Amino acid sequence: MTLAQIVQQSDRILFFGGAGVSTESGIPDFRSQDGLYQMKYAYPPETILSSDFFYAHTQEFYKFYREKMLALTAKPNAAHYKLAQWEEAGKLSAVVTQNIDGLHQRAGSKRVYELHGSVHRNYCLSCGRAYSAEDIAKGEGVPRCSCGGLVKPDVVLYGEPLSEPVVCGAIEAIARADTLIVAGTSLTVYPAAAFLDYFRGKHLVLINRDPTPLDGKCELVLRGKVGEILSEL
Ligand code: APR
Ligand code: ZN
């Protein structure tokens, strides 16, 4: 079956996405040739984006984070808009994303499970006061709350647990889906990649520029750009 035929006969599609869904919006992914993890920094980016590094080298963390993670000028692309349309039309039940850029919500998606959090939520670690991504972007150095506390992005750093309610919601949505479309992810980061094992539905589709460990188990593997492919539907 073609993707169009599968979409046509589905009414509980679950879209599971990664950084490759936002590269067509100008946000580099992590592990591709031109990805973030291939770029040279004083420390490996996976180290900088860890909980230990955040607390031990907060200034250095925020320098990298403002430069590389806060893509506030990025706009949703055709993939984000198509998914929001499918949700509106009652074909898609939810998006589960590993991305923290908030572009699905910007495109109009309502049910989005952000497994790794979002740059748009930032909290004072002392009093819990909330700050926007813009507050973080316009500041310099280590962002401090009016109470003096340290402000931290609501982003899952390496070594931190995922949010329980988000994980439960995502797994429930994956388990209930009739079609699972996995796109723009190398499926190399756990536990996120393991959540796909809960899928019990009929059609498993993968849209990814490079091969992934899931390719052999899919009914349909589309090797290409997810924004382009979805915009043709
Ligand atoms: N269309 C389809 N696939 C794409 C596109 C595109 N336009 N652009 C990139 N890709 C594919 C790449 O081929 C690659 O396999 O998307 C995948 C991106 O993989 P990663 O860079 O590993 O990103 P991701 O899988 O989301 O990483 C998971 O790792 O560092 C952590 O927390 C971070 O959420 C991230 C997690
Ligand atoms: Zn505070």
PDB file of N, CA and C in Angstrom, residues 30 36-37 41 43-46 48-49 53 59-70:
ATOM      1  N   PHE A  30      21.008  16.094  15.050  1.00  0.00           N
ATOM      2  CA  PHE A  30      22.152  15.818  15.925  1.00  0.00           C
ATOM      3  C   PHE A  30      23.197  14.942  15.258  1.00  0.00           C
ATOM      4  N   LEU A  36      24.474  18.528  14.813  1.00  0.00           N
ATOM      5  CA  LEU A  36      25.109  19.207  15.947  1.00  0.00           C
ATOM      6  C   LEU A  36      26.255  18.398  16.538  1.00  0.00           C
ATOM      7  N   TYR A  37      26.061  17.081  16.599  1.00  0.00           N
ATOM      8  CA  TYR A  37      27.068  16.254  17.277  1.00  0.00           C
ATOM      9  C   TYR A  37      28.306  16.041  16.418  1.00  0.00           C
ATOM     10  N   TYR A  41      33.323  21.348  19.525  1.00  0.00           N
ATOM     11  CA  TYR A  41      33.233  22.310  20.635  1.00  0.00           C
ATOM     12  C   TYR A  41      34.266  21.927  21.676  1.00  0.00           C
ATOM     13  N   TYR A  43      33.734  20.915  24.509  1.00  0.00           N
ATOM     14  CA  TYR A  43      33.278  19.628  25.061  1.00  0.00           C
ATOM     15  C   TYR A  43      32.336  19.007  24.035  1.00  0.00           C
ATOM     16  N   PRO A  44      32.167  17.667  24.019  1.00  0.00           N
ATOM     17  CA  PRO A  44      31.181  17.078  23.092  1.00  0.00           C
ATOM     18  C   PRO A  44      29.782  17.593  23.435  1.00  0.00           C
ATOM     19  N   PRO A  45      28.972  17.944  22.444  1.00  0.00           N
ATOM     20  CA  PRO A  45      27.619  18.461  22.743  1.00  0.00           C
ATOM     21  C   PRO A  45      26.814  17.548  23.665  1.00  0.00           C
ATOM     22  N   GLU A  46      26.980  16.197  23.510  1.00  0.00           N
ATOM     23  CA  GLU A  46      26.224  15.320  24.432  1.00  0.00           C
ATOM     24  C   GLU A  46      26.642  15.570  25.876  1.00  0.00           C
ATOM     25  N   ILE A  48      27.748  18.595  27.018  1.00  0.00           N
ATOM     26  CA  ILE A  48      27.202  19.919  27.393  1.00  0.00           C
ATOM     27  C   ILE A  48      25.715  19.798  27.743  1.00  0.00           C
ATOM     28  N   LEU A  49      24.999  18.947  26.989  1.00  0.00           N
ATOM     29  CA  LEU A  49      23.549  18.806  27.210  1.00  0.00           C
ATOM     30  C   LEU A  49      23.247  17.773  28.288  1.00  0.00           C
ATOM     31  N   PHE A  53      26.740  18.593  33.615  1.00  0.00           N
ATOM     32  CA  PHE A  53      27.394  19.764  33.005  1.00  0.00           C
ATOM     33  C   PHE A  53      26.583  21.021  33.303  1.00  0.00           C
ATOM     34  N   GLN A  59      27.346  28.490  33.073  1.00  0.00           N
ATOM     35  CA  GLN A  59      27.625  29.579  32.124  1.00  0.00           C
ATOM     36  C   GLN A  59      27.900  29.003  30.725  1.00  0.00           C
ATOM     37  N   GLU A  60      28.766  27.981  30.683  1.00  0.00           N
ATOM     38  CA  GLU A  60      29.145  27.337  29.412  1.00  0.00           C
ATOM     39  C   GLU A  60      27.921  26.662  28.783  1.00  0.00           C
ATOM     40  N   PHE A  61      27.093  26.037  29.662  1.00  0.00           N
ATOM     41  CA  PHE A  61      25.872  25.382  29.153  1.00  0.00           C
ATOM     42  C   PHE A  61      25.042  26.412  28.416  1.00  0.00           C
ATOM     43  N   TYR A  62      24.756  27.565  29.090  1.00  0.00           N
ATOM     44  CA  TYR A  62      23.843  28.550  28.492  1.00  0.00           C
ATOM     45  C   TYR A  62      24.415  29.190  27.224  1.00  0.00           C
ATOM     46  N   LYS A  63      25.767  29.251  27.134  1.00  0.00           N
ATOM     47  CA  LYS A  63      26.364  29.813  25.916  1.00  0.00           C
ATOM     48  C   LYS A  63      26.009  28.912  24.725  1.00  0.00           C
ATOM     49  N   PHE A  64      26.221  27.600  24.936  1.00  0.00           N
ATOM     50  CA  PHE A  64      25.913  26.618  23.879  1.00  0.00           C
ATOM     51  C   PHE A  64      24.409  26.620  23.614  1.00  0.00           C
ATOM     52  N   TYR A  65      23.611  26.568  24.694  1.00  0.00           N
ATOM     53  CA  TYR A  65      22.148  26.424  24.598  1.00  0.00           C
ATOM     54  C   TYR A  65      21.549  27.603  23.817  1.00  0.00           C
ATOM     55  N   ARG A  66      22.004  28.834  24.109  1.00  0.00           N
ATOM     56  CA  ARG A  66      21.449  29.999  23.394  1.00  0.00           C
ATOM     57  C   ARG A  66      21.839  29.943  21.918  1.00  0.00           C
ATOM     58  N   GLU A  67      23.100  29.499  21.662  1.00  0.00           N
ATOM     59  CA  GLU A  67      23.603  29.479  20.282  1.00  0.00           C
ATOM     60  C   GLU A  67      22.951  28.377  19.459  1.00  0.00           C
ATOM     61  N   LYS A  68      22.767  27.208  20.070  1.00  0.00           N
ATOM     62  CA  LYS A  68      22.443  26.031  19.256  1.00  0.00           C
ATOM     63  C   LYS A  68      21.074  25.422  19.502  1.00  0.00           C
ATOM     64  N   MET A  69      20.473  25.721  20.676  1.00  0.00           N
ATOM     65  CA  MET A  69      19.216  25.002  20.971  1.00  0.00           C
ATOM     66  C   MET A  69      17.998  25.925  20.879  1.00  0.00           C
ATOM     67  N   LEU A  70      18.251  27.241  20.988  1.00  0.00           N
ATOM     68  CA  LEU A  70      17.106  28.168  21.047  1.00  0.00           C
ATOM     69  C   LEU A  70      16.808  28.693  19.646  1.00  0.00           C
TER      70      LEU A  70
END
